[in-house]
CSV table of C-alpha atoms in Angstrom, one decimal:
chain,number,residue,atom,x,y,z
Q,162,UNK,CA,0.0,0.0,0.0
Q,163,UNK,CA,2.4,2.4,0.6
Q,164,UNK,CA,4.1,1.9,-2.7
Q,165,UNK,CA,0.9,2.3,-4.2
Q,166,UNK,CA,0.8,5.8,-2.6
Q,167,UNK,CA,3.5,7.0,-3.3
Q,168,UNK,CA,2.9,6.3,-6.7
Q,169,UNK,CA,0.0,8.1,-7.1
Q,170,UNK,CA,1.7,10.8,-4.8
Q,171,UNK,CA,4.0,11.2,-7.7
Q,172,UNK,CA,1.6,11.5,-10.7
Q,173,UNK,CA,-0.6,14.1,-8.6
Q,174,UNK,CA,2.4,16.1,-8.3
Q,175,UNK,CA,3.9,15.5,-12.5
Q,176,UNK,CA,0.5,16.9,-13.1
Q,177,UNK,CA,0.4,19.9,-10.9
Q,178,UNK,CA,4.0,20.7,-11.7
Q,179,UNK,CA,4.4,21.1,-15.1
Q,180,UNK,CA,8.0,19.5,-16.1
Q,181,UNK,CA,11.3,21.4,-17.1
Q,182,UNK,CA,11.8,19.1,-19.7
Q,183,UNK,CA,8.3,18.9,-21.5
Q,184,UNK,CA,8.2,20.0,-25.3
Q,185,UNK,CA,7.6,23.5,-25.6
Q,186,UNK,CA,4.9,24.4,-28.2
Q,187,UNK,CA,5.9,24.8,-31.6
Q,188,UNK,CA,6.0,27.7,-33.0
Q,189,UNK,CA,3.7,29.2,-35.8
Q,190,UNK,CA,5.4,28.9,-39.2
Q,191,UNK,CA,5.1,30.9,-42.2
Q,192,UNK,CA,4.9,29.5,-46.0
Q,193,UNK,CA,5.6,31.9,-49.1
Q,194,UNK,CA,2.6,31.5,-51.7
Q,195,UNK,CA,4.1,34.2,-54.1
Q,196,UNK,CA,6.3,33.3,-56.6
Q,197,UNK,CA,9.5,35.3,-54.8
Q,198,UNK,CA,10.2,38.1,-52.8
Q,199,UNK,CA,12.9,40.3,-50.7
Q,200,UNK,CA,12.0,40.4,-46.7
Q,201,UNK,CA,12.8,43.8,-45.4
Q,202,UNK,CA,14.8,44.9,-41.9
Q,203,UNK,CA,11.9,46.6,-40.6
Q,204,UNK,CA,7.9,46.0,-40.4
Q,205,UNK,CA,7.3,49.0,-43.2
Q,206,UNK,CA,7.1,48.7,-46.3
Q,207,UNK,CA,9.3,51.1,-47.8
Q,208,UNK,CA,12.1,49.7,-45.4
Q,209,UNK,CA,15.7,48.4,-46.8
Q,210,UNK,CA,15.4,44.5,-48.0
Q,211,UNK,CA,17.7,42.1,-46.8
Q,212,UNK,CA,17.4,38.7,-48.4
Q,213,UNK,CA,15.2,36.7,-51.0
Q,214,UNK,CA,12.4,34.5,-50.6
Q,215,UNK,CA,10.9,32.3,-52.4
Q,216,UNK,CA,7.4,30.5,-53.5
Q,217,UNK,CA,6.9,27.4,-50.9
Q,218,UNK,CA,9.9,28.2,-48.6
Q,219,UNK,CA,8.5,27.8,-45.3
Q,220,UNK,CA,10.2,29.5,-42.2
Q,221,UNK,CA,9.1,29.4,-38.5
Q,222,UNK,CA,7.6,32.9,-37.1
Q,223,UNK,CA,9.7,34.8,-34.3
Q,224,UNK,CA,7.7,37.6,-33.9
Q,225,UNK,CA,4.8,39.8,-35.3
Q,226,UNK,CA,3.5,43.5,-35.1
Q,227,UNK,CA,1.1,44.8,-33.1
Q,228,UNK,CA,-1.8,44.4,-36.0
Q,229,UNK,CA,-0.5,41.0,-36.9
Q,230,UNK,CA,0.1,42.4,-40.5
Q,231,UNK,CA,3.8,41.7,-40.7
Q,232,UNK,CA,5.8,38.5,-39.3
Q,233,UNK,CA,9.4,38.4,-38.7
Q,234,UNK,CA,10.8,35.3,-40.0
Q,235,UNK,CA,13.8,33.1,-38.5
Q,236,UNK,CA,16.3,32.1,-41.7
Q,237,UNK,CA,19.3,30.3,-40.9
Q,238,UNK,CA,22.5,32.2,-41.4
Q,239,UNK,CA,20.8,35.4,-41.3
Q,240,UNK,CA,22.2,38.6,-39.7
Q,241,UNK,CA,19.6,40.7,-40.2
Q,242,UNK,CA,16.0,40.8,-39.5
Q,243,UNK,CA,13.2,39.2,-41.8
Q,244,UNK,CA,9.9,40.7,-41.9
Q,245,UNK,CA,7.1,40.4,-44.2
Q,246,UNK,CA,3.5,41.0,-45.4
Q,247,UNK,CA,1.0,38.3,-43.5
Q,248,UNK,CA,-0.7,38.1,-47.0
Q,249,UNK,CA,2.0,36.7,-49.1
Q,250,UNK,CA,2.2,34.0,-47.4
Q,251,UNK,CA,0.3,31.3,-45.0
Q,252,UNK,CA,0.1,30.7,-41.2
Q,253,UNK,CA,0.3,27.3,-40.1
Q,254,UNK,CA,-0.3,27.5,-36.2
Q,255,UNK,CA,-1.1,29.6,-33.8
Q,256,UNK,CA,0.0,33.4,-34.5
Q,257,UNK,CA,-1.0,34.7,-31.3
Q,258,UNK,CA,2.1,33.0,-29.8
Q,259,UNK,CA,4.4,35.2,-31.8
Q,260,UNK,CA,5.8,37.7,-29.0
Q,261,UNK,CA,4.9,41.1,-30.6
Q,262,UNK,CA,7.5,43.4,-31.6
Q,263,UNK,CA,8.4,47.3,-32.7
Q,264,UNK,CA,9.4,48.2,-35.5
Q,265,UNK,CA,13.2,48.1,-35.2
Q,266,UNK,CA,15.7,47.7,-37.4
Q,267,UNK,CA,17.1,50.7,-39.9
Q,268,UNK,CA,14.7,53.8,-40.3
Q,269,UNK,CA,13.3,54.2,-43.9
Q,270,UNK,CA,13.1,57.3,-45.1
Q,271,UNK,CA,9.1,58.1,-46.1
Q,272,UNK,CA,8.5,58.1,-50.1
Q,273,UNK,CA,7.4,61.1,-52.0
Q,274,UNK,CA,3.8,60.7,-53.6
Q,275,UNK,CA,3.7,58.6,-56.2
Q,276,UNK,CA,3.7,60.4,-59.8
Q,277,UNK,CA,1.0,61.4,-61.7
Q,278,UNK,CA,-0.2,59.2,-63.9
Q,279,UNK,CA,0.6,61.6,-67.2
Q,280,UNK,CA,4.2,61.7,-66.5
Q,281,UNK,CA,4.0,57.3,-66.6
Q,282,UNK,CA,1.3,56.6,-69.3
Q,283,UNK,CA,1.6,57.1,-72.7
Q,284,UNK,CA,-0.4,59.0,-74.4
Q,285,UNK,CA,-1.1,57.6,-78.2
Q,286,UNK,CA,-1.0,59.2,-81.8
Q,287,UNK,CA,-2.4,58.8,-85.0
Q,288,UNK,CA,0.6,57.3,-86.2
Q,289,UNK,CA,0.7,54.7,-83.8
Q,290,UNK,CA,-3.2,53.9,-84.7
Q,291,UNK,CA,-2.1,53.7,-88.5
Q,292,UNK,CA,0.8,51.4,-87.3
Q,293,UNK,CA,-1.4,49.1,-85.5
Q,294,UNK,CA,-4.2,49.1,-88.5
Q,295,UNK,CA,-1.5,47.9,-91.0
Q,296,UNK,CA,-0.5,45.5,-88.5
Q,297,UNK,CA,-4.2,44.2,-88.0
Q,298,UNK,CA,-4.8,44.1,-92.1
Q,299,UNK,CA,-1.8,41.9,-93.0
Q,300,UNK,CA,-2.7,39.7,-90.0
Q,301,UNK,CA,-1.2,40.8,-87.1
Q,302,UNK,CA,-3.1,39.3,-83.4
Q,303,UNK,CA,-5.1,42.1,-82.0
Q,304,UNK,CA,-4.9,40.2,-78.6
Q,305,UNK,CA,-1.4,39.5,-78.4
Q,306,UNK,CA,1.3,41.7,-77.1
Q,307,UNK,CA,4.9,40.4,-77.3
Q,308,UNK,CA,8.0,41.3,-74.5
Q,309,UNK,CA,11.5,42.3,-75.6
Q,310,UNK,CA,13.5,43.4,-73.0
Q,311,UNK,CA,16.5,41.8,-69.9
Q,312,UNK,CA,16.0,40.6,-66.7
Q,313,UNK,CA,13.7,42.9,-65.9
Q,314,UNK,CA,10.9,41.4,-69.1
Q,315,UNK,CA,11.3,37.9,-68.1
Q,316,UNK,CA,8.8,35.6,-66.7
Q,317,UNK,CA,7.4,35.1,-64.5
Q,318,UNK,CA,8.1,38.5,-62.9
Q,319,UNK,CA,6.9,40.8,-65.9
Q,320,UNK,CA,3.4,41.1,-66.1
Q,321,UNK,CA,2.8,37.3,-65.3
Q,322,UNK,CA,1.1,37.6,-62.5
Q,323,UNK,CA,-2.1,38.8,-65.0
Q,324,UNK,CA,-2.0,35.5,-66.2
Q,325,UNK,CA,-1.5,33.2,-63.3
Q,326,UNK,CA,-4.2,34.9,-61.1
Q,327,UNK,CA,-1.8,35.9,-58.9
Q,328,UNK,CA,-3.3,39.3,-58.5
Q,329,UNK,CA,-5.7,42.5,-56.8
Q,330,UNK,CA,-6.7,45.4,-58.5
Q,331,UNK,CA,-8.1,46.7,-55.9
Q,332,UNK,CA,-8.8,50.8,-57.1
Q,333,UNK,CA,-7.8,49.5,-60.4
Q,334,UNK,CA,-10.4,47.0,-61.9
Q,335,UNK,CA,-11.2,48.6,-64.9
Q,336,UNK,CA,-7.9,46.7,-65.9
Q,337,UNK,CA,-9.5,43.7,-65.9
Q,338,UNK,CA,-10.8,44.2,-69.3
Q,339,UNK,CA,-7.4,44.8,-70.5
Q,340,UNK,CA,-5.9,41.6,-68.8
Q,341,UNK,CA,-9.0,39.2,-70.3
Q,342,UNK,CA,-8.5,40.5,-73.6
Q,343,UNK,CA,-4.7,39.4,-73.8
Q,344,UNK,CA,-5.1,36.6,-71.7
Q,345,UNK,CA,-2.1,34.2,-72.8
Q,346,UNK,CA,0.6,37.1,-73.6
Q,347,UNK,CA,0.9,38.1,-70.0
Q,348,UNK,CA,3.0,35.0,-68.6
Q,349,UNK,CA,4.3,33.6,-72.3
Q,350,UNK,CA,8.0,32.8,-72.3
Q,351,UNK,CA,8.8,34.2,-76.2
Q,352,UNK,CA,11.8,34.7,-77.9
Q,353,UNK,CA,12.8,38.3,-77.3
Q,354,UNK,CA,12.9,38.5,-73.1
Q,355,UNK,CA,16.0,36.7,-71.6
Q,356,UNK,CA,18.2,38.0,-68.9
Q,357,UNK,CA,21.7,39.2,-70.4
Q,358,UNK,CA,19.4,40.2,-74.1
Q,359,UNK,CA,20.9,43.9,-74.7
Q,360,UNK,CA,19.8,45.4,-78.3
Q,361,UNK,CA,22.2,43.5,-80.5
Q,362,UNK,CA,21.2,40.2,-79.2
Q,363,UNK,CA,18.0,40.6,-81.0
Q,364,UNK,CA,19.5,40.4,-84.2
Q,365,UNK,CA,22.0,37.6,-83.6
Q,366,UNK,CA,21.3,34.0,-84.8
Q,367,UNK,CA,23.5,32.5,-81.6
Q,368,UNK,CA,20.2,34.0,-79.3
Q,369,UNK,CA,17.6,32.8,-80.8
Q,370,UNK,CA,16.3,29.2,-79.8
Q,371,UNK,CA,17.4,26.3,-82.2
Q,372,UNK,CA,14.3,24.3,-81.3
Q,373,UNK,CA,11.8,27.2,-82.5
Q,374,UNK,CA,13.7,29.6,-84.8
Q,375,UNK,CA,14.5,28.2,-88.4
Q,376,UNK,CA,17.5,29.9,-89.2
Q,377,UNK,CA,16.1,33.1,-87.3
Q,378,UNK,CA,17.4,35.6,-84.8
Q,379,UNK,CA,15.0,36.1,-81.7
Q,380,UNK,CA,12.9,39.1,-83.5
Q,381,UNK,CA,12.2,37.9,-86.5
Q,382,UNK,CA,11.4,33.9,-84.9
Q,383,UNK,CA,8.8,35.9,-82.2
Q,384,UNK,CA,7.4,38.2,-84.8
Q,385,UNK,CA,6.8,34.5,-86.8
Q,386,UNK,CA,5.0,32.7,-83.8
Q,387,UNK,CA,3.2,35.3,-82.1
Q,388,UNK,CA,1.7,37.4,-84.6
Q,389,UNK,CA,1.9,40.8,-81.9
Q,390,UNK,CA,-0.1,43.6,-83.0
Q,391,UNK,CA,1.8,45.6,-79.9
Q,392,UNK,CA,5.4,45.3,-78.5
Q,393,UNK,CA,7.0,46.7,-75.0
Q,394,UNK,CA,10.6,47.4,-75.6
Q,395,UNK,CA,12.7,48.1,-72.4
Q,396,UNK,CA,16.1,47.3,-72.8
Q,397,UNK,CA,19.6,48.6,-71.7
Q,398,UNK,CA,20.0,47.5,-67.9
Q,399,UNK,CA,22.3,44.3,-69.3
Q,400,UNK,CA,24.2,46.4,-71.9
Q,401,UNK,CA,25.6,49.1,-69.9
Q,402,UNK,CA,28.7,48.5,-71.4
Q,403,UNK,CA,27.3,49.9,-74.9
Q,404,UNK,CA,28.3,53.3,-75.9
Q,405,UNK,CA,25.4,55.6,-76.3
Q,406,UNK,CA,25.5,55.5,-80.2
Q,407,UNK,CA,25.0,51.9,-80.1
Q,408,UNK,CA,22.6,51.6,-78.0
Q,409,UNK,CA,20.7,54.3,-80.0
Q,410,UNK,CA,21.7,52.3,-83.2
Q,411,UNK,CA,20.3,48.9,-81.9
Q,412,UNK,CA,17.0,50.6,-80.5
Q,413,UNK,CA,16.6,52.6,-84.2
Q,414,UNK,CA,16.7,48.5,-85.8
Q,415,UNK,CA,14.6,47.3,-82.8
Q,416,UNK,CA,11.5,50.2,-83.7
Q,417,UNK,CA,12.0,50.1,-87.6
Q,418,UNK,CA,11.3,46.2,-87.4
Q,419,UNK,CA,8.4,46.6,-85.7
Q,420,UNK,CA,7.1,49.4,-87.4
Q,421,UNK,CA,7.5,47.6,-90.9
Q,422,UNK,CA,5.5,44.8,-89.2
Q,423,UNK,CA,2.9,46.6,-88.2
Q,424,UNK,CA,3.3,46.4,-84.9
Q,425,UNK,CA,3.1,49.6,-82.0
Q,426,UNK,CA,6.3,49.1,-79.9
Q,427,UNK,CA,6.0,50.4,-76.4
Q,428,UNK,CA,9.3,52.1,-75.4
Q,429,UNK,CA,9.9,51.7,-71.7
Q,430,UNK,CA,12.7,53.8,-69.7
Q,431,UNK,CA,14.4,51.9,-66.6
Q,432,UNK,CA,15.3,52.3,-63.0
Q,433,UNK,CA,19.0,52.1,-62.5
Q,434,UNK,CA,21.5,54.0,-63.7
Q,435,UNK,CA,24.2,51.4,-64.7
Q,436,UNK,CA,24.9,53.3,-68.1
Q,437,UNK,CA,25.3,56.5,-66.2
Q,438,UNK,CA,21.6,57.6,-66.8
Q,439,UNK,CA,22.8,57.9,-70.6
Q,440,UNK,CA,19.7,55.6,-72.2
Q,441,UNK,CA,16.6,57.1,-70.8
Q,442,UNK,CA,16.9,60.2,-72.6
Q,443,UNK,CA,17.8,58.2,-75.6
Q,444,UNK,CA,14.4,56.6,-75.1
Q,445,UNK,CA,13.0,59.7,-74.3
Q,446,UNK,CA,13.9,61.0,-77.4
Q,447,UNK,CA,13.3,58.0,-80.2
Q,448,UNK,CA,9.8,57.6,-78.4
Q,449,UNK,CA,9.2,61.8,-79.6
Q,450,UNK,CA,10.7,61.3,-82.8
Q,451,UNK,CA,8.7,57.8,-83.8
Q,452,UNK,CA,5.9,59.6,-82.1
Q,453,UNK,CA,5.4,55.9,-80.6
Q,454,UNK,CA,4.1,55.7,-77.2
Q,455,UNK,CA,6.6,56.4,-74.0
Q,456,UNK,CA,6.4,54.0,-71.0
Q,457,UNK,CA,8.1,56.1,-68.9
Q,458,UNK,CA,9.1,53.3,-65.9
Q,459,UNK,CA,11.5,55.5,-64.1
Q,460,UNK,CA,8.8,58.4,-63.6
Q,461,UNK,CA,6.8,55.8,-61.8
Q,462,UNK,CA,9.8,54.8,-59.1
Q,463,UNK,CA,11.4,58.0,-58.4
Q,464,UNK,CA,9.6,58.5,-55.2
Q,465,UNK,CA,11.1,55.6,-54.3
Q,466,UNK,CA,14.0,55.0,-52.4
Q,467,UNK,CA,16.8,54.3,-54.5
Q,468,UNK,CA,14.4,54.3,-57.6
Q,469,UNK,CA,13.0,50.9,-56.1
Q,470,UNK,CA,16.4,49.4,-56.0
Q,471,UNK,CA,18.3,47.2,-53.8
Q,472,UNK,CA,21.3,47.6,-52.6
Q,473,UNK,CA,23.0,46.5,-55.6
Q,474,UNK,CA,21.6,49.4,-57.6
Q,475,UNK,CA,20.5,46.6,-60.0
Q,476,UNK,CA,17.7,44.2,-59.0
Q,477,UNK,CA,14.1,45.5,-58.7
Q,478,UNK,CA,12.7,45.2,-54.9
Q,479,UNK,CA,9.9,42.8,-54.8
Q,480,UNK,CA,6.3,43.3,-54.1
Q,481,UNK,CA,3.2,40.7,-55.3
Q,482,UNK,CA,0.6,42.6,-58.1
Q,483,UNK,CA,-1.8,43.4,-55.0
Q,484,UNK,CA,-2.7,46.8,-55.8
Q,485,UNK,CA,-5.5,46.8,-52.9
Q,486,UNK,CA,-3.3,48.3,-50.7
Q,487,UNK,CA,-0.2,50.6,-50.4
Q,488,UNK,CA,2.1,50.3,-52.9
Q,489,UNK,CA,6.0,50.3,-51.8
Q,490,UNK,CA,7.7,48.1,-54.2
Q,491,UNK,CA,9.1,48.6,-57.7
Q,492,UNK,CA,8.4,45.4,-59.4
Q,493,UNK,CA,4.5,46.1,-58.0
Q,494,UNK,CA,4.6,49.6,-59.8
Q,495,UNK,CA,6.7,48.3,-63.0
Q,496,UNK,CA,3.5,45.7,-63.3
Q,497,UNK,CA,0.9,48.1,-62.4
Q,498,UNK,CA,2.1,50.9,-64.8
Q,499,UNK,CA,2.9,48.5,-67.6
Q,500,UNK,CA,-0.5,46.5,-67.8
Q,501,UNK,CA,-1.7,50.3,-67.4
Q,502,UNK,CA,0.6,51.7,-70.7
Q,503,UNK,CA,-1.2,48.3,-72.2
Q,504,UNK,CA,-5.0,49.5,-71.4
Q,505,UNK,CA,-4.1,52.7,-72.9
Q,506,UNK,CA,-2.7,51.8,-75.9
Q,507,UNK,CA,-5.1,49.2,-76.9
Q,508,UNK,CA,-8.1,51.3,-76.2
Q,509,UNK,CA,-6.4,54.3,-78.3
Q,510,UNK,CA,-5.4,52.8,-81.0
Q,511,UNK,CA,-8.4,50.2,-81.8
């Protein structure tokens, strides 16, 4: 009997005193649903970024704000803090266990207001309506678009997202018309966007795709299989290393192409300055004298920090296409004013 008691001594008390060793609960863990993205140093979201994320990368949670709208993230090796957006991702567990936390980490300095929208959009001509006419009578796509551009026209960043569904208009759903019509273009891998492409690469054979092109460079093989009755053009950020008058020369071929086709190119400026700011104004300038429409990108980022750039002056910051709440990123505003240049120039020139 007394071994019997003291047994049940000992149980009474396991129970009453919770045990130093028992398995503390796990922690809530956080799964990215978005195809990539930076994490920043600070719950804001015009704060510096510190690394890259990316789609089904899961990470446990370490803390949250106050409104449970941002979660800092634990990633092994890191150095500096990892916060981001609740929304881009999902919870698995319970979130409430996250300690909350202030916003610490380096201050951002507050964005100007965004631009207004007539120094982004183009506006469109009468020439580029007779461009896209010819285009339409000797059997040009009227709901195809085509990219040519560098890393920054690749998919699935550039204007994919309009495709995969992997978007909010919020304020902006008169787009919507826009993104049904060209269904199909939005997230198509074609011939003319590739990261390094710089103006001459569209011309040379060694580009172009052996398995599609017959005996083409990348224009002429993307003209053949997509039929585009409209073209954006941004190019420049992989050929720094041009000179000015080449760059201009291999934008002239690049527009005249098109043109002869029948098809309305859509000249889009950049955000960095690795060519010392030298090709925007060339842009700038070719856009005026084609009287073509003018995408002008870098108008949309320069109340930015950095123009929307990370620290390497090079790479885009990250942001999903949700344009139902604040905008801080410049791949979201890249996306944004791109499919809006689209919307304009299809309903002026039709």
């Amino acid at each position: 009997m007394t071994q019997i008691r003291f047994s049940l001594i000992a149980i009474l008390i396991a129970l009453i005193i919770p045990s130093s060793h028992a398995a503390a609960a796990p922690r809530a863990a956080y799964t990215v649903v978005v195809h990539s993205m930076f994490t920043l140093i600070a719950p804001q979201d015009n704060a510096p970024a510190t690394y890259s994320i990316f789609k089904d990368e899961t990470f446990p949670i370490i803390a949250r704000n106050a409104q449970s709208t941002w979660v800092q993230l634990e990633l092994i090796g890191a150095d500096k803090e990892a916060w981001v957006r609740i929304e881009y991702g999902t919870v698995k567990g319970n979130l409430d266990d996250a300690p909350i936390k202030g916003d610490k980490g380096a201050a951002a300095t507050a964005p100007r207001p965004p631009p207004p929208i007539q120094n982004v959009i183009p506006a469109i001509s009468s020439r580029a309506r007779n461009i896209y006419q010819t285009g339409l009578q000797i059997g040009n796509n009227p709901r195809a678009f085509s990219k040519i551009g560098d890393c920054n026209s690749v998919t699935p960043f550039f204007l994919a997202p309009f495709d995969s569904g992997e978007y909010r208009l919020g304020d902006y759903k008169e787009l919507q018309e826009t993104i049904n019509y060209f269904g199909g273009s939005f997230a198509r891998d074609g011939m003319t966007a590739r990261v390094g492409f710089n103006t001459a690469s569209l011309f040379s054979r060694l580009w172009a795709d052996p398995n599609l092109c017959k005996g083409e460079n990348p224009i002429e093989c993307e003209y053949r299989l997509h039929r585009p009755s409209i073209a954006f053009v941004s190019l420049g950020t992989n050929g720094a290393w041009l000179t000015s008058v080449d760059y201009e020369y291999g934008m002239r071929n690049v527009i005249d192409y098109l043109i002869a086709r029948g098809v309305v190119p859509i000249l889009g400026t950049k955000a960095d300055d690795l060519d010392e700011g030298r090709f925007n104004p060339i842009v700038i300038k070719l856009a005026r004298e084609y009287d073509v429409p003018l995408w002008n990108y870098r108008a949309a980022v320069e109340h930015l920090p950095n123009f929307g750039l990370g620290e390497d002056a090079f790479h885009l910051t990250w942001g999903a296409s949700y344009f139902d709440q604040p905008i801080y990123a410049a791949w979201q505003w890249r996306n944004l004013t791109a499919l809006q240049s689209l919307d304009a120039v299809w309903k002026g020139v039709r």
